[in-house]
Amino acid sequence: MAKDILISGGGKGGVGKSVVSVGAIDTALAHGETPILVETDTSNPDVWKMYKNELRAELIDLDEANGWIDLINICDQHPESTIIINTAARNNRGVAAYGETLSNTLSELDRRLVTFWVINRQRDSLELLNDYMTALAGSVIHVVRNGHYGPEEKFELYNGSKLRTSVERSGGQSLTFPDLADRVSDDLYSKRLSIGTAMKTLPLGNRAELTRWRHEVHKVLSGALYGAS
Ligand SMILES: Nc1ncnc2c1ncn2[C@@H]1O[C@H](COP(=O)(O)OP(=O)(O)OP(=O)(O)O)[C@@H](O)[C@H]1O
Ligand SMILES: [Mg+2]
């Protein structure tokens, strides 16, 4: 089977889609892979800026049918690479309109479609997930509680929801993504550093925090991506 297509989504702005994409790229690299980044946040391509010198990185607009054609062609041409798609908040509309185009090619691509659905503690994260599950029925969906917005037990709306039962019944996991100290995430964002470059350039204390975080990230995401931690 060809490698997975991974979507880091969440519908909403600012929930942590980009930081989860960064975590997924770093996890794939740690597994010895050469992932391809597809950045669909064309107005603020933060992950693309961080990784464009280190990975094959494409900018694709998924609001248009053409973007989905390009995405599918990249997936077809590079079966040996995991495709990591960083989405923009506004992409939900494009997914509803064209997601089926991708779902319909999965068996021919011989790839699994996996989504990390990133949530904060608010209700709209969950409502948007309902729409997404309908639009991209072909995806395995893992819900990622972003620890930046509080500890796992504070995600009460999701933890006690029917949606959680349905996610887990369909083979998805409920994950908790670790929080990185603000001053280190500010370093990554403001200087547009990949984790690899940050590990060469930041002061020792900052690198120590980044090392702690990335090991946690690998533990949390590896299980969902590779079936083991
Ligand atoms: N787990 C985390 N650890 C540290 N900082 C985080 C974490 N999650 C989010 N943040 C911070 O919250 C802000 C928003 O995160 P991010 O950019 O990943 O969200 P997004 O969903 O991609 O937003 P957008 O919709 O604007 O693309 C960033 O400034 C980031 O530093
Ligand atoms: Mg983003």
XYZ file of C-alpha atoms and ligand atoms in Angstrom, residues 12-19 41 46 89 146 148-149 177-180 185 189, ligand 1:
51
model
C -11.756 26.825 12.965
C -9.034 29.440 12.976
C -6.313 29.332 15.591
C -7.007 25.878 17.080
C -3.499 24.566 16.306
C -3.755 23.036 12.824
C -0.351 24.397 11.837
C 1.423 23.280 14.984
C -3.295 28.055 3.726
C 3.271 29.375 7.909
C -9.669 27.643 8.617
C -4.810 20.678 21.766
C -2.385 24.467 24.605
C -6.009 25.145 25.546
C -1.372 17.098 21.819
C 1.315 18.563 24.102
C 1.723 22.251 24.802
C 5.060 23.826 23.908
C 6.701 28.352 19.900
C 6.703 31.107 14.388
N 0.350 22.877 21.347
C 0.773 24.153 21.272
N 1.903 24.546 21.906
C 2.313 25.822 21.841
N 1.696 26.800 21.184
C 0.558 26.480 20.546
C 0.047 25.148 20.545
N -1.085 25.151 19.827
C -1.277 26.397 19.404
N -0.296 27.220 19.829
C -0.171 28.657 19.571
O -1.471 29.135 19.195
C -1.394 29.884 17.993
C -2.309 29.265 16.938
O -1.791 28.000 16.549
P -1.738 27.569 14.997
O -1.169 28.658 14.177
O -1.091 26.234 14.941
O -3.309 27.460 14.735
P -4.034 27.275 13.322
O -5.246 26.453 13.589
O -3.069 26.765 12.313
O -4.422 28.775 12.988
P -4.874 29.370 11.547
O -6.335 29.037 11.434
O -4.618 30.830 11.702
O -4.050 28.702 10.499
C 0.061 29.927 17.560
O 0.561 31.189 17.892
C 0.761 28.881 18.391
O 1.982 29.358 18.842
